[in-house]
CSV table of C-alpha atoms (C1' of nucleotides) in Angstrom, one decimal:
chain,number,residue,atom,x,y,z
A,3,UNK,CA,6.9,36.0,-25.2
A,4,UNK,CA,3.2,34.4,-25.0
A,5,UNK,CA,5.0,31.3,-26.3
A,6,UNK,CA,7.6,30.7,-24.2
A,7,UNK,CA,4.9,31.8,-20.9
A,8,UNK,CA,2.5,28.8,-22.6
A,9,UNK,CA,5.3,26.5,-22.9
A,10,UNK,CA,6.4,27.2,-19.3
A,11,UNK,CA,2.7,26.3,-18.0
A,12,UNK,CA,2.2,23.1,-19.9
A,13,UNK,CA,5.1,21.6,-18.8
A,14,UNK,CA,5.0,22.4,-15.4
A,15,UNK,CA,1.5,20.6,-15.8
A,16,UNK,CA,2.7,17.7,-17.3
A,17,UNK,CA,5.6,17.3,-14.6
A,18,UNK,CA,3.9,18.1,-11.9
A,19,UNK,CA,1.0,15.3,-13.8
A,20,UNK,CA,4.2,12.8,-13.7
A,21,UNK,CA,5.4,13.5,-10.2
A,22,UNK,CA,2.0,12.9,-8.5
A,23,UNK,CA,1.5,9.8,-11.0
A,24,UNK,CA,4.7,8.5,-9.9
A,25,UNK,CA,3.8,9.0,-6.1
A,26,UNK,CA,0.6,7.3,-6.5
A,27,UNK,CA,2.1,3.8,-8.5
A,28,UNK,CA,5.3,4.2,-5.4
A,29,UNK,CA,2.5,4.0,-2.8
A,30,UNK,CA,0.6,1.2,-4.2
A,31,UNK,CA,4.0,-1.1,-5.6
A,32,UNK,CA,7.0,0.5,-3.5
A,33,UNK,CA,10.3,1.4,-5.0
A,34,UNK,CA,11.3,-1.7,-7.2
A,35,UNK,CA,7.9,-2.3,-8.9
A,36,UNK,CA,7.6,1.9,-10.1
A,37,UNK,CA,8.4,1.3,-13.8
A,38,UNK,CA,8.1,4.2,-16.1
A,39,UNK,CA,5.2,2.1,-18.3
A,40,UNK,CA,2.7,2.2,-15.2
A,41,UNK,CA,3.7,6.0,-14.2
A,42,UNK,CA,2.6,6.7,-17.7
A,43,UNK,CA,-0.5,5.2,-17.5
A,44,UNK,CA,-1.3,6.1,-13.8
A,45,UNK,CA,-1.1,9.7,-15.5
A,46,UNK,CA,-2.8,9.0,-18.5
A,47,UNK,CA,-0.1,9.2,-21.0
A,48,UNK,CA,1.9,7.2,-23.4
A,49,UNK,CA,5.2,5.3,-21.8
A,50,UNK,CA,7.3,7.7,-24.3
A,51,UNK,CA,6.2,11.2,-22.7
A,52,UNK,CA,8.1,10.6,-19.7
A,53,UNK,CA,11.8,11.2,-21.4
A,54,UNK,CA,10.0,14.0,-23.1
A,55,UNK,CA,9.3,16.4,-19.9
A,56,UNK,CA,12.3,14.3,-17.6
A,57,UNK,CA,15.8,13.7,-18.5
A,58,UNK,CA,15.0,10.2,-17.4
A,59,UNK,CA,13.1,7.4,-14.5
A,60,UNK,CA,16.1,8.9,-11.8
A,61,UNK,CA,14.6,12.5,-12.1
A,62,UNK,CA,10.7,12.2,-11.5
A,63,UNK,CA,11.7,9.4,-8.6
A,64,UNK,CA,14.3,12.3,-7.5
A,65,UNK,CA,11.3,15.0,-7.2
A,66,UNK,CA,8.4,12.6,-6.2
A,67,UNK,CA,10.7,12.0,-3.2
A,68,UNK,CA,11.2,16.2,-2.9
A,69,UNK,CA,7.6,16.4,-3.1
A,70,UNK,CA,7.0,13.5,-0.4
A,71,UNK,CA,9.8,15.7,1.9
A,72,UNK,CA,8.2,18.9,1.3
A,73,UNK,CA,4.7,17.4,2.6
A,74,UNK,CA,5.8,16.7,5.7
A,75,UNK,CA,8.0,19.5,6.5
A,76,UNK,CA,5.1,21.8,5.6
A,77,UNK,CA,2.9,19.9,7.9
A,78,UNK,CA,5.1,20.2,10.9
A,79,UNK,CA,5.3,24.4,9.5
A,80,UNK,CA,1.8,24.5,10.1
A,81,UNK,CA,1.5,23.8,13.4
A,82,UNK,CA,4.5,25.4,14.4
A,83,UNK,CA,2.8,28.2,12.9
A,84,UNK,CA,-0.1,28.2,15.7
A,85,UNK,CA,1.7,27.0,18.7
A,86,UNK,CA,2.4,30.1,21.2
A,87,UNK,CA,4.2,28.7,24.0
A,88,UNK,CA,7.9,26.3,23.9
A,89,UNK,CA,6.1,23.1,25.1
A,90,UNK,CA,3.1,24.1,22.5
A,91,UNK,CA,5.9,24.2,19.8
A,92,UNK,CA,7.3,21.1,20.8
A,93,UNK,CA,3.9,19.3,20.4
A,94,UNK,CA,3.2,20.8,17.1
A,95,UNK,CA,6.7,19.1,16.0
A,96,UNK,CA,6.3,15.8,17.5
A,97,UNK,CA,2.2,15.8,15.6
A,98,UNK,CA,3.4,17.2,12.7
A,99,UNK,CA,6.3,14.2,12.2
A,100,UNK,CA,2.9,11.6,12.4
A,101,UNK,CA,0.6,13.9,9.9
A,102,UNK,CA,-3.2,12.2,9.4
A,103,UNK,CA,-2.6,11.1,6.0
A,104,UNK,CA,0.5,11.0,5.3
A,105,UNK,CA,1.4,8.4,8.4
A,106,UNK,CA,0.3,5.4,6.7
A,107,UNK,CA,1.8,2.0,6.0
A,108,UNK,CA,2.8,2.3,2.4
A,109,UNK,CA,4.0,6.0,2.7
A,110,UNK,CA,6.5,4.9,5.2
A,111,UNK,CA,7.2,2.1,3.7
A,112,UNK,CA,8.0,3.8,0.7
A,113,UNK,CA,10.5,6.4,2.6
A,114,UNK,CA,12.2,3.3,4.4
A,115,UNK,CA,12.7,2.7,0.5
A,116,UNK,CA,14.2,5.7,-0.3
A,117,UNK,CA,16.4,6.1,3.2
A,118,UNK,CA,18.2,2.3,1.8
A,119,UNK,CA,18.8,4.2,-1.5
A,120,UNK,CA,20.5,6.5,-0.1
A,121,UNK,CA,23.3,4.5,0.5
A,122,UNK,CA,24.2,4.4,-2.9
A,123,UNK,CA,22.3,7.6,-4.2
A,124,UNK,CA,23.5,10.9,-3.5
A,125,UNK,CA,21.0,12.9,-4.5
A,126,UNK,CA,18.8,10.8,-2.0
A,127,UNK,CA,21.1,11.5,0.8
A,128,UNK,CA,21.3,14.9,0.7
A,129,UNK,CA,17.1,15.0,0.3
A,130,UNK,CA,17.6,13.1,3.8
A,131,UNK,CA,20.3,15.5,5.5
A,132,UNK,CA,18.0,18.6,4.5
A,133,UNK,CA,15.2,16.9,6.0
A,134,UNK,CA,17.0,16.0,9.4
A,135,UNK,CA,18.3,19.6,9.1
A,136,UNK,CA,15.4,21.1,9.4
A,137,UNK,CA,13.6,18.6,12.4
A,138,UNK,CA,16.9,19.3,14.2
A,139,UNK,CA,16.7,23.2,13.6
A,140,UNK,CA,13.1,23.1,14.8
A,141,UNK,CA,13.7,21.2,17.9
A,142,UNK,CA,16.9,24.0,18.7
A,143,UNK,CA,14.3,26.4,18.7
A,144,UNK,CA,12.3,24.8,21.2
A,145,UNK,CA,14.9,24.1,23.5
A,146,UNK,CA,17.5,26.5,22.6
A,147,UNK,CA,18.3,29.6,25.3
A,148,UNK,CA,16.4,26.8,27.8
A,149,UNK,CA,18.8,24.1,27.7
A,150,UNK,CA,22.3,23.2,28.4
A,151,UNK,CA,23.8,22.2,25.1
A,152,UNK,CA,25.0,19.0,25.8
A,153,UNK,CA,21.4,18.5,27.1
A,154,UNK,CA,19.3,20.0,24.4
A,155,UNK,CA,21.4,17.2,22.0
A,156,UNK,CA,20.6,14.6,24.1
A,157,UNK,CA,17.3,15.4,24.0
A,158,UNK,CA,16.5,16.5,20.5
A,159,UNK,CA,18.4,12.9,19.7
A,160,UNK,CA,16.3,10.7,21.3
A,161,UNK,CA,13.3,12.4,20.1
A,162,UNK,CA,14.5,12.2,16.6
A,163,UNK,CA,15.2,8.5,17.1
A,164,UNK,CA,11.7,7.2,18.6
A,165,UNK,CA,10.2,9.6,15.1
A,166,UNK,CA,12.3,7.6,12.9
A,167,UNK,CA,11.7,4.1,15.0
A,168,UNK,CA,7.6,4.7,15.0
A,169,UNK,CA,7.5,5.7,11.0
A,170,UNK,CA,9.9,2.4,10.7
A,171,UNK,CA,7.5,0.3,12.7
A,172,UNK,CA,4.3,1.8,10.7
A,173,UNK,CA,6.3,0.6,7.8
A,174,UNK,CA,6.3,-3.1,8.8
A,175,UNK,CA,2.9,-3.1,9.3
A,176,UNK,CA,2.6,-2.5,13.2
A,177,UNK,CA,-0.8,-0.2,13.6
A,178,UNK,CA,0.1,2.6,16.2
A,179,UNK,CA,-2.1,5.5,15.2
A,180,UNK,CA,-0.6,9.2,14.7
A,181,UNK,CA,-1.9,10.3,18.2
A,182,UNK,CA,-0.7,7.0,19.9
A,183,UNK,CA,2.6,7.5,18.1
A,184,UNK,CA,2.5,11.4,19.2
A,185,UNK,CA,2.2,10.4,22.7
A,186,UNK,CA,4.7,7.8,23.0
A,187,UNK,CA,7.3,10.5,21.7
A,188,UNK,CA,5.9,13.0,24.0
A,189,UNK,CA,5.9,10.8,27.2
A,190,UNK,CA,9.1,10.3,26.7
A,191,UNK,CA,10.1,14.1,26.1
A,192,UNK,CA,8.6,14.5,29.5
A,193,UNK,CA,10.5,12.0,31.3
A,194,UNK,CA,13.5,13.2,29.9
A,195,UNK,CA,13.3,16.6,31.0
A,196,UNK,CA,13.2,17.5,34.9
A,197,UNK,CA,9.9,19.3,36.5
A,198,UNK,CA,11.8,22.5,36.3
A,199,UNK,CA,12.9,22.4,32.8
A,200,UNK,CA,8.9,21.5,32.1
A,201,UNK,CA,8.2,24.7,33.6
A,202,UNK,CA,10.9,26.5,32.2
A,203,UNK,CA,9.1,25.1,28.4
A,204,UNK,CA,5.9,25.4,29.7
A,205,UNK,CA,6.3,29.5,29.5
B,13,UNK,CA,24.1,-44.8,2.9
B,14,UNK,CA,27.4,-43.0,2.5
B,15,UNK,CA,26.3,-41.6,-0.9
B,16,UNK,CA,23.7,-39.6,0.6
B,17,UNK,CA,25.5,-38.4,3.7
B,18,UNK,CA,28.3,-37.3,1.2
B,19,UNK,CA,25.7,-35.4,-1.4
B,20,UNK,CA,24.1,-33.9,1.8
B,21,UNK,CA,27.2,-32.8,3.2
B,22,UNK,CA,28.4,-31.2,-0.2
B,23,UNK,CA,24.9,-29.8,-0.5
B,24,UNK,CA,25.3,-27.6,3.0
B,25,UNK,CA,28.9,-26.5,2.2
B,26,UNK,CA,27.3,-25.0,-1.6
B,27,UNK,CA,24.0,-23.7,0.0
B,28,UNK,CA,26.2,-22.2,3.0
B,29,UNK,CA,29.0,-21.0,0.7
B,30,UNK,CA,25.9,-19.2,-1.7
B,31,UNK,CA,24.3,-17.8,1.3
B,32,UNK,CA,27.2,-16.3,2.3
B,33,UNK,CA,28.4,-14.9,-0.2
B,34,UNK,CA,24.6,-13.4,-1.4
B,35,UNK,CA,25.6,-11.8,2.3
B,36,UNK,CA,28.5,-10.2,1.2
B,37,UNK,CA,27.1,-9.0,-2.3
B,38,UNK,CA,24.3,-7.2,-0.3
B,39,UNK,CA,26.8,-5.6,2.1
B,40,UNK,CA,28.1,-4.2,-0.8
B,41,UNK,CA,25.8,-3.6,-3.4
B,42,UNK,CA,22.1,-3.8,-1.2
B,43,UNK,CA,19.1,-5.1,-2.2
B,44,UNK,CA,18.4,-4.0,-5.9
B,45,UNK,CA,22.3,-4.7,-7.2
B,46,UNK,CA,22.0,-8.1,-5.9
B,47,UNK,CA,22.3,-10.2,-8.8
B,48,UNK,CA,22.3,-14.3,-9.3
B,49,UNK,CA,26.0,-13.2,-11.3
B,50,UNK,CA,27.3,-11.6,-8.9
B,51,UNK,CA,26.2,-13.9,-6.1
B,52,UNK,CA,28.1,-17.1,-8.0
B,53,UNK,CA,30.9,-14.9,-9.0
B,54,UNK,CA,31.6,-14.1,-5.6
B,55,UNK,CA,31.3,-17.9,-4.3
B,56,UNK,CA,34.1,-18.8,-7.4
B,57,UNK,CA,31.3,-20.7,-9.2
B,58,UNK,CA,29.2,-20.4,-12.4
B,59,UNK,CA,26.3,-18.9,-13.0
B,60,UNK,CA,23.8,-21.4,-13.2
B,61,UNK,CA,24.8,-23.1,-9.9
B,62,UNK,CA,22.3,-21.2,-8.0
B,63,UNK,CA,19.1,-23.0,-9.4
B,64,UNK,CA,20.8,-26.3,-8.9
B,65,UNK,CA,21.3,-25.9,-5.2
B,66,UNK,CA,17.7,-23.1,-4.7
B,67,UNK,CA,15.1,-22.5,-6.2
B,68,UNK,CA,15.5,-19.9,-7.2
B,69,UNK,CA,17.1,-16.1,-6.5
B,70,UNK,CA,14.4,-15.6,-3.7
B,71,UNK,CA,14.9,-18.6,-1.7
B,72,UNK,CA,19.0,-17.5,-1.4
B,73,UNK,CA,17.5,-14.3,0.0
B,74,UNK,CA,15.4,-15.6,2.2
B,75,UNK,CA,18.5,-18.1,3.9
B,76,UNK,CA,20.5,-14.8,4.3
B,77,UNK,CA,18.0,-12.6,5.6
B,78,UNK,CA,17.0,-15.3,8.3
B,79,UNK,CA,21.2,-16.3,9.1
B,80,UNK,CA,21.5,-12.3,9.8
B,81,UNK,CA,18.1,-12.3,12.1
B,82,UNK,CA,19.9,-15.5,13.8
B,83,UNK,CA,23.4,-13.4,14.0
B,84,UNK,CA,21.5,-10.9,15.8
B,85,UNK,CA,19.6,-12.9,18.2
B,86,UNK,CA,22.5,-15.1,19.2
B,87,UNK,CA,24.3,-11.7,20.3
B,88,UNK,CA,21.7,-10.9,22.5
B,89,UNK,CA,21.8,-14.3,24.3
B,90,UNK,CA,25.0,-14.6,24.6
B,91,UNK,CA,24.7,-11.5,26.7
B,92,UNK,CA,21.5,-12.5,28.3
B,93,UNK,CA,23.5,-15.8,29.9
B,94,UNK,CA,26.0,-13.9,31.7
B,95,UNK,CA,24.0,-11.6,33.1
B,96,UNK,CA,22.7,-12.1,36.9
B,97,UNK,CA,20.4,-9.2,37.7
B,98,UNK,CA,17.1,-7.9,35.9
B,99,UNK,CA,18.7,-4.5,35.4
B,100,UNK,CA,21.8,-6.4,34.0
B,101,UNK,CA,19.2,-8.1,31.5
B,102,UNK,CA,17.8,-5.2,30.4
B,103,UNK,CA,21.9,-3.9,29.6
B,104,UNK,CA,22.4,-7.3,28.0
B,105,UNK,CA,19.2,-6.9,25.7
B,106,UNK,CA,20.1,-3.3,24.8
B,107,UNK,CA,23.9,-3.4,23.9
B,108,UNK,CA,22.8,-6.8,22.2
B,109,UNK,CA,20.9,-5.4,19.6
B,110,UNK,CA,24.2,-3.1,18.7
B,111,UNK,CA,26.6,-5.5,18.6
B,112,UNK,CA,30.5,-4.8,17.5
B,113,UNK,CA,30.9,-5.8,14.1
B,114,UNK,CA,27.3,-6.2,13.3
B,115,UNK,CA,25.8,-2.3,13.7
B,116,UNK,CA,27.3,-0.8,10.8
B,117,UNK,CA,26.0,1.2,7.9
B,118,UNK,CA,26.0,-1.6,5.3
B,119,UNK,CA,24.3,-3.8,7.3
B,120,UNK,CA,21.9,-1.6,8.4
B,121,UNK,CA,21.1,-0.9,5.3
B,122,UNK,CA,20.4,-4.2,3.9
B,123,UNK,CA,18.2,-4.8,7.4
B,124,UNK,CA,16.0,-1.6,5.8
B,125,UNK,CA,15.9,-3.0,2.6
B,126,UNK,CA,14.2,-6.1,4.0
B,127,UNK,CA,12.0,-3.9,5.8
B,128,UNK,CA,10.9,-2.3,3.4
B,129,UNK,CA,10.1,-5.7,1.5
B,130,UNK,CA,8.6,-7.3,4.4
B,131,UNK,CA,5.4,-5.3,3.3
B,132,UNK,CA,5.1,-7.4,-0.2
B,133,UNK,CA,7.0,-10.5,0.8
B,134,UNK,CA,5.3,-12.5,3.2
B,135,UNK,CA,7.8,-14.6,4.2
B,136,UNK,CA,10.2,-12.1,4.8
B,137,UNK,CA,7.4,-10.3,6.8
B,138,UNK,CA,7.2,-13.7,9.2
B,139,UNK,CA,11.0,-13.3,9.9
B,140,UNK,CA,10.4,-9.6,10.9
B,141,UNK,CA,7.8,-11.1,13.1
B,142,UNK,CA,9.9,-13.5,15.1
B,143,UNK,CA,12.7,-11.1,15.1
B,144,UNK,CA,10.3,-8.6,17.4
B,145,UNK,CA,8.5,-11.4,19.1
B,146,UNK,CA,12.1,-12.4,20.5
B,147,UNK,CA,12.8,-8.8,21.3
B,148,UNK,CA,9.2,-8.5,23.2
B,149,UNK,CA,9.8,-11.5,25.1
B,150,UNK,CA,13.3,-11.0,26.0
B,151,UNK,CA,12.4,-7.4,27.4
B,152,UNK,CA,9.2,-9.0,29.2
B,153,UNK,CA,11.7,-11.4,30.8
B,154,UNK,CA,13.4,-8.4,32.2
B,155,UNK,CA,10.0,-6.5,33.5
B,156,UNK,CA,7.6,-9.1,34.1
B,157,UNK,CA,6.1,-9.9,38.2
B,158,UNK,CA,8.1,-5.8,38.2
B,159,UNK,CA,6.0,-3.5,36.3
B,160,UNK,CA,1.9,-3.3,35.8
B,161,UNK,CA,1.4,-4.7,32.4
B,162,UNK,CA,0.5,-1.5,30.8
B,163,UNK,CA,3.6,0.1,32.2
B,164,UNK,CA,5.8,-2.4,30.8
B,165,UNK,CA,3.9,-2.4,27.9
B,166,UNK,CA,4.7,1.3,27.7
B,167,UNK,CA,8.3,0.8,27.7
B,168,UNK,CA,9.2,-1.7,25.8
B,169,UNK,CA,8.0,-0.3,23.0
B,170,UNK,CA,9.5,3.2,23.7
B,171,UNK,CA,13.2,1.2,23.5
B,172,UNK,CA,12.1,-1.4,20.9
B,173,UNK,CA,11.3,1.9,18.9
B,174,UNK,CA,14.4,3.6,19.9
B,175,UNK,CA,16.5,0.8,18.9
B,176,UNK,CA,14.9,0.5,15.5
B,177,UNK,CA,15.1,4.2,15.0
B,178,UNK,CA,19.2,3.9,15.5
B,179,UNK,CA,19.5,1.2,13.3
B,180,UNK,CA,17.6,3.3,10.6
B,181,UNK,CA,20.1,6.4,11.4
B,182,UNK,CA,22.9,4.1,11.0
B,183,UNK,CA,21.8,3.2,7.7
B,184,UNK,CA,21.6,6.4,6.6
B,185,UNK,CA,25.1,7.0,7.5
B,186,UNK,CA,24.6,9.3,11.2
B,187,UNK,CA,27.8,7.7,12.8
B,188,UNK,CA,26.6,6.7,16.0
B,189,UNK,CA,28.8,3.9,18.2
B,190,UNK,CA,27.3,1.0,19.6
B,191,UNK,CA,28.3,2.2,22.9
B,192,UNK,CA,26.5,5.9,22.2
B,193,UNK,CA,23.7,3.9,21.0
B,194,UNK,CA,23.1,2.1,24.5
B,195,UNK,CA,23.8,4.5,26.2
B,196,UNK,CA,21.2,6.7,24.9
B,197,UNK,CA,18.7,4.1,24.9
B,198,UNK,CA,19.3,3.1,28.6
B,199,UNK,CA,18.9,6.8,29.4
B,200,UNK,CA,15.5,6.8,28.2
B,201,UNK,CA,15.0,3.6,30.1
B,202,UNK,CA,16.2,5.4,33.1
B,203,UNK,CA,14.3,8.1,33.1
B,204,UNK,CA,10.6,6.5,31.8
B,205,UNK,CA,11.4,4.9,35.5
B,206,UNK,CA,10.7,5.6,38.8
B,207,UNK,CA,13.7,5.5,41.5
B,208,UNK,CA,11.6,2.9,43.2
B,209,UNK,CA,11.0,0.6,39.9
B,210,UNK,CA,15.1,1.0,39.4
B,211,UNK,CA,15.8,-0.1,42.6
B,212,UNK,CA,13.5,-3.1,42.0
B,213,UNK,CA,15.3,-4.0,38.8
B,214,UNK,CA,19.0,-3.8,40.6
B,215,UNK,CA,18.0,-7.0,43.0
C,11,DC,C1',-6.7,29.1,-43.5
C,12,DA,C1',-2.1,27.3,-44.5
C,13,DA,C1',2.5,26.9,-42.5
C,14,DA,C1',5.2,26.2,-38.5
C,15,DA,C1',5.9,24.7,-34.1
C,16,DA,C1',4.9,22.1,-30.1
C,17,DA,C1',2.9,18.1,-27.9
C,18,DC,C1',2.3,13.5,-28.0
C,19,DT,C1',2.3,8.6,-29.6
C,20,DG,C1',3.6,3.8,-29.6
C,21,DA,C1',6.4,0.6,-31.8
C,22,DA,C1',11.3,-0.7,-31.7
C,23,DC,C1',15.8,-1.2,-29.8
C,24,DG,C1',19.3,-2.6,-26.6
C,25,DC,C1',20.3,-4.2,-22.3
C,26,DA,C1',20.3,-6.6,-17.9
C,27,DC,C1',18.5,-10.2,-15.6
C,28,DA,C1',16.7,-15.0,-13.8
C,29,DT,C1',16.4,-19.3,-15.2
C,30,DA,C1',16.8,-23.6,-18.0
C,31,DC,C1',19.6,-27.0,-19.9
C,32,DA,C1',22.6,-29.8,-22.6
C,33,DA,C1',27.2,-30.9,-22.3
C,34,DA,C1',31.5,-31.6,-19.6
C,35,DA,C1',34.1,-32.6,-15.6
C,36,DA,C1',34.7,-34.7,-11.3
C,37,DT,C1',33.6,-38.2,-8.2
C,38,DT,C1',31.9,-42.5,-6.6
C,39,DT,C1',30.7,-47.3,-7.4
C,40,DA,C1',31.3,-52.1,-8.7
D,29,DT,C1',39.5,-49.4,-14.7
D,30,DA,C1',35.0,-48.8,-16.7
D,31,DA,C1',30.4,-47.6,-15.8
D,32,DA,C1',27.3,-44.8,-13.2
D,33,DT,C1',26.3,-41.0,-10.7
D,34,DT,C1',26.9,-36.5,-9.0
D,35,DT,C1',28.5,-31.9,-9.6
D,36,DT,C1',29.7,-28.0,-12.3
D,37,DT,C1',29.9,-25.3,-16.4
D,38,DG,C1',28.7,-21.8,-19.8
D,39,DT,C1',25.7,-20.8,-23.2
D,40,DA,C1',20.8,-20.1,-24.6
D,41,DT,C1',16.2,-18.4,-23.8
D,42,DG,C1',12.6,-15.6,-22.5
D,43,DT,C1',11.1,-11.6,-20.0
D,44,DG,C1',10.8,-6.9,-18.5
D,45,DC,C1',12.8,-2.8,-18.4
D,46,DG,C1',14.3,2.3,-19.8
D,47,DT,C1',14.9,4.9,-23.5
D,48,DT,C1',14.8,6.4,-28.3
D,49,DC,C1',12.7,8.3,-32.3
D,50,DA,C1',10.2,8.6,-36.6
D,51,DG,C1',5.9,9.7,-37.3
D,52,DT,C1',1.1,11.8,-36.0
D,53,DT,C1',-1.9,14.9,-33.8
D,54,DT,C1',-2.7,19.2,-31.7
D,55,DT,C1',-1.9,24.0,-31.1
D,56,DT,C1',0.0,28.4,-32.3
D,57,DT,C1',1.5,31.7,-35.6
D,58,DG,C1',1.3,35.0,-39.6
DNA sequence: CAAAAAACTGAACGCACATACAAAAATTTA
DNA sequence: TAAATTTTTGTATGTGCGTTCAGTTTTTTG
């Protein structure tokens, strides 16, 4: 009993040791220059301990991306969590998609990495359709019950598109800070949506 | 005389054939599965041809990413010619940068890819560079003696960033036509404008 | 405090790759 | 046609990688 509980702890440790290694050497080399020698040393270990607590490279990349996804979903949660009003819900999403942080050049850069691999990984791919899932469910609440459907689609698409076109362009280099980024998104929210409909949120 | 004009014409048709068909293995294998092997194999020729004709692996890489930057930009002047109005411009400009037979997953894909390498590869980073500059200028053409400078400013990156963000959708397999991606982006054009600035833009 | 089990090490292996290069084939020249 | 030159081939070489595993250290058990 004690031993199984003890066994449980340490390797949860030593994975969840891996899986912030392997997030640190991804930020600082990107996707192709991760090897498993230099996550092993970023966490301190020998380049043999990472087949010992992963089946292999594929699984700690597979939950350093889960991990990376997680982060930013919980800090969109957050601020959804304190908005009271439609339009206050709406901001929290748009902010919480450019987190202070976590919207820096080699973090994008390194999901632009993992969005080509999904191509031609599917584990990758479905990471990236539960992600979209869930920006796409929390715009719905925003404007569902307030918004045609058609309209509301529209809408939550080209908000989507400018998120995915700023972290893309943070990628590359191009310095547009999160609350530049935030109101660029936003603007265009409001132009998209007529005075009454504003008012309509606004409640 | 005719000894070098014939060695410089057989060195085009190689270096052409190579580049090409590096294309066509990144279409269909992206970035990382891109191998010198494969590359040769799919021109018909041996292995070690590629470092008589390049350098080396890179500088094949570098040809096709800059032929694929020129495919694009020649589709959005071709547009650009035939069009007589500023509002026409800006539709030439925007359904340019999703052109039939160009905007499609694989490609997209391979156009994140080099995105994502821009950040460590510096000359890959310079074609990014041109490729926005182009964009930047050819929507300034459209705006310019129209719009206050910070206005335009405003915009073009709103659809510059839109039009990014749908090329990164597209690569992650979000079906979206060239003719739904226009349209959306000339929406937002539409409505980040006043009736009066529209009207302006028609003459 | 042994004996047993778990955690960890690091050298070794096999593999895939980019590149180099000597030899062969094709082409041009005289 | 014979020599010279260019073009092409296919193997060889070196490198870096992920993974394995026999052995070592550390921790737990009885």
């Amino acid at each position: 009993m004690t031993k199984i509980a003890f066994r449980t702890r340490i390797e949860d440790l030593r994975r969840r040791e891996l899986i912030q290694a392997a997030h640190r050497v991804f930020m600082q080399h990107g996707l192709g220059g991760m090897t498993t020698k230099r996550i092993c040393e970023e966490a301190g270990m020998s380049p043999g301990i990472l087949s010992y607590y992963f089946k292999g490279k594929e699984d700690v990349l597979f939950a350093m991306v889960r991990l990376n996804n997680r982060l930013l979903m919980e800090a969109v949660a957050t601020g959804l969590a304190q908005a009271t009003t439609r339009w206050g819900r709406l901001e929290a999403i748009i902010a919480g998609n450019f987190p202070e942080g976590l919207f820096e050049t080699n973090i994008a850069n390194a999901w632009l990495s993992v969005c080509a691999a999904s191509a031609t990984n599917q584990r990758y791919a479905r990471l990236q359709r539960i992600f979209y899932a869930r920006l796409q469910s929390n715009l719905a609440s925003v404007f569902r019950d307030a918004l045609p459907d058609a309209r509301f689609k529209q809408i939550a698409l080209a908000l989507g598109t400018m998120i995915d076109g700023l972290w893309l362009r943070r990628a590359t280099g191009e310095a547009l800070s999160p609350q530049d980024s935030t109101t660029l998104v936003l603007s265009v929210a409001v132009a998209l949506l007529t005075e009454a409909e504003r008012a309509q949120l606004a409640a």
